[in-house]
Amino acid sequence: MSRFTPIALGLALPFSLATQAAWADLTPQEVWGDWRAYMEGMGYEITATETANGDDLTVSDLSFSFAIPESDGAMSMSLGSLAFNQNRDGTVAIVMPDTVPITVTGEDAANGGEPFTVTVNFTQNDHAITVSGDPEDMTYLYTAQNFAMDMTRMKVGDKEMSGDDARINFSGTNLSSTTSMTIGDMRGYDQNGSIESMAFDLFVNDPDKADAQGAIKGTMGGVTFTGQGELPLEVAKGADMSALMAEGFDATGSLSYASGSSEFDIKDPENGNYVMNTTSQGGDFGFKMSANGLAYDVAQRDVNIGVTMEMMPFPFEIKMAESGFNLAMPVSKSDEAQDFAFGLNLSDFTMSDIIWSMFDPAAQLPRDPATVVLDLTGKVKMLVDWMNPEAAAQMTGSPGEVKAVNLGTLLVSAAGAKLEGAGDITFDGAPGGLVPGAGNPVGDVDLALAGGNTLLDKLVAMGLLPQDQAMGARMMMGLFTVPGDAPDTLKSKIAFTPDGQILANGQRLR
């Protein structure tokens, strides 16, 4: 994550070219010139042969290369030939062959600089790319009835890997995307698109373990995506993501899908084989990345997971009405505290009766759906630019100091019991404080537990919890809690005072 990887942009280039009609004169040379300026501005070195044929332009023997400073190496990629043809309405058609071989060569820094070569065929049919607008404001429209990316060759060192060793395949149908590119002090882009269906098929043999292999297959339907942001016009060669963001890099994107499925088939002679199948009725993925921070937001709906393991005599299944998480964190060193957030949502979690029968064959515990919700926000002072590889390599302790934590929501509901919590705490940063690296906490947290004693009784009756441990748990609850307003309810206010005391419902604990 700390390294900006230009190859990702290169492989995604056919998908990032999209447009709607703007009906202004634009020449093939202007479109190709903007492509070249964009890639060179991102740190690529480009070689190509340009051949003009009247108003049209053919770019052949096209290749990109870029340095990888942390490994003292480089990577290169070849794309073959493209044609930029002038249309009568002033737009430009970019003509790609039905099959474009993409060859990537480089050195594997993690394996002693061993050279590698990977060739991927990008195929498409009934496809078209049309560019309209003017040189400072181009709009790309890209459509394809079918597209696919298939790895046809992988060579690492002297070993040529066949399809029995590794396989990578992505495919999709009915792709349509529109991207607007504007040139000013920065390069701005605004993209949206859709794909009717997608499928992926990945397979690899572990070269270090005999008979060990993994395969992943999956599908997605009703895919839509968006992206907006700004890129610096020029990037220093070999720049990392931290340097890019310092120059103004700012990206926001989202991807949604209406349905999905996957299958994991792992063969592991040492730990046992297992197969996992998943389905969902859609989901969303969003991200933001800039000097102001990094954020992810992921959610899935109606999730079903089935697992068969060699070490277990039967399969098991779990379901969730919704699962997801969100994460936001600062990335830049600052003298001021910055916002962070973490959230988790597992709603209406259920397990198959086979799992329940393993520890509760008499059905003594309520089998109502379980829910776990956490909403945590706060402030943190960043001590390093942790996305800078050099700074990260020199880091010996925590990258930041927590200054405040807000527990907006804590909810754990399962087996007939429910725990809820909320509170605010700040940290004074005092050396040698109660929390290393943060100092002494000041604030309070409110907790409420319902059904706790009933759950303990049932666990003891089932033989899952020894009587003496249940008694110890009740003593601890008596120390930290007071009775609530309803039967079998407890509540507690844990307070942290400025003078270092910790109080539970007014009773001093420290």
Short mmCIF file of C-alpha atoms in Angstrom, two decimals, residues 144-147 171-176 193-199 219-225 256-259:
data_model
loop_
_atom_site.label_atom_id
_atom_site.label_comp_id
_atom_site.label_asym_id
_atom_site.label_seq_id
_atom_site.Cartn_x
_atom_site.Cartn_y
_atom_site.Cartn_z
CA ALA A 144 -17.47 -3.76 -25.42
CA GLN A 145 -19.87 -6.65 -25.70
CA ASN A 146 -17.33 -9.07 -24.20
CA PHE A 147 -13.86 -8.69 -22.76
CA SER A 171 -13.95 -11.88 -18.17
CA GLY A 172 -17.02 -9.69 -18.50
CA THR A 173 -19.98 -8.81 -20.69
CA ASN A 174 -21.60 -5.57 -21.84
CA LEU A 175 -19.08 -3.04 -20.59
CA SER A 176 -19.88 0.66 -20.96
CA GLY A 193 -19.65 2.83 -15.98
CA SER A 194 -21.33 -0.54 -15.78
CA ILE A 195 -20.63 -4.21 -16.52
CA GLU A 196 -23.50 -6.66 -16.90
CA SER A 197 -21.56 -9.64 -15.54
CA MET A 198 -18.03 -10.56 -14.52
CA ALA A 199 -16.25 -13.83 -13.77
CA THR A 219 -18.95 -14.25 -10.48
CA MET A 220 -20.45 -10.79 -10.07
CA GLY A 221 -23.58 -9.40 -11.71
CA GLY A 222 -24.97 -5.92 -12.19
CA VAL A 223 -21.66 -4.13 -11.60
CA THR A 224 -21.51 -0.32 -11.56
CA PHE A 225 -18.49 1.84 -10.80
CA SER A 256 -21.42 -1.84 -6.46
CA TYR A 257 -22.81 -5.16 -7.59
CA ALA A 258 -26.25 -6.78 -7.49
CA SER A 259 -25.18 -10.39 -6.89
#
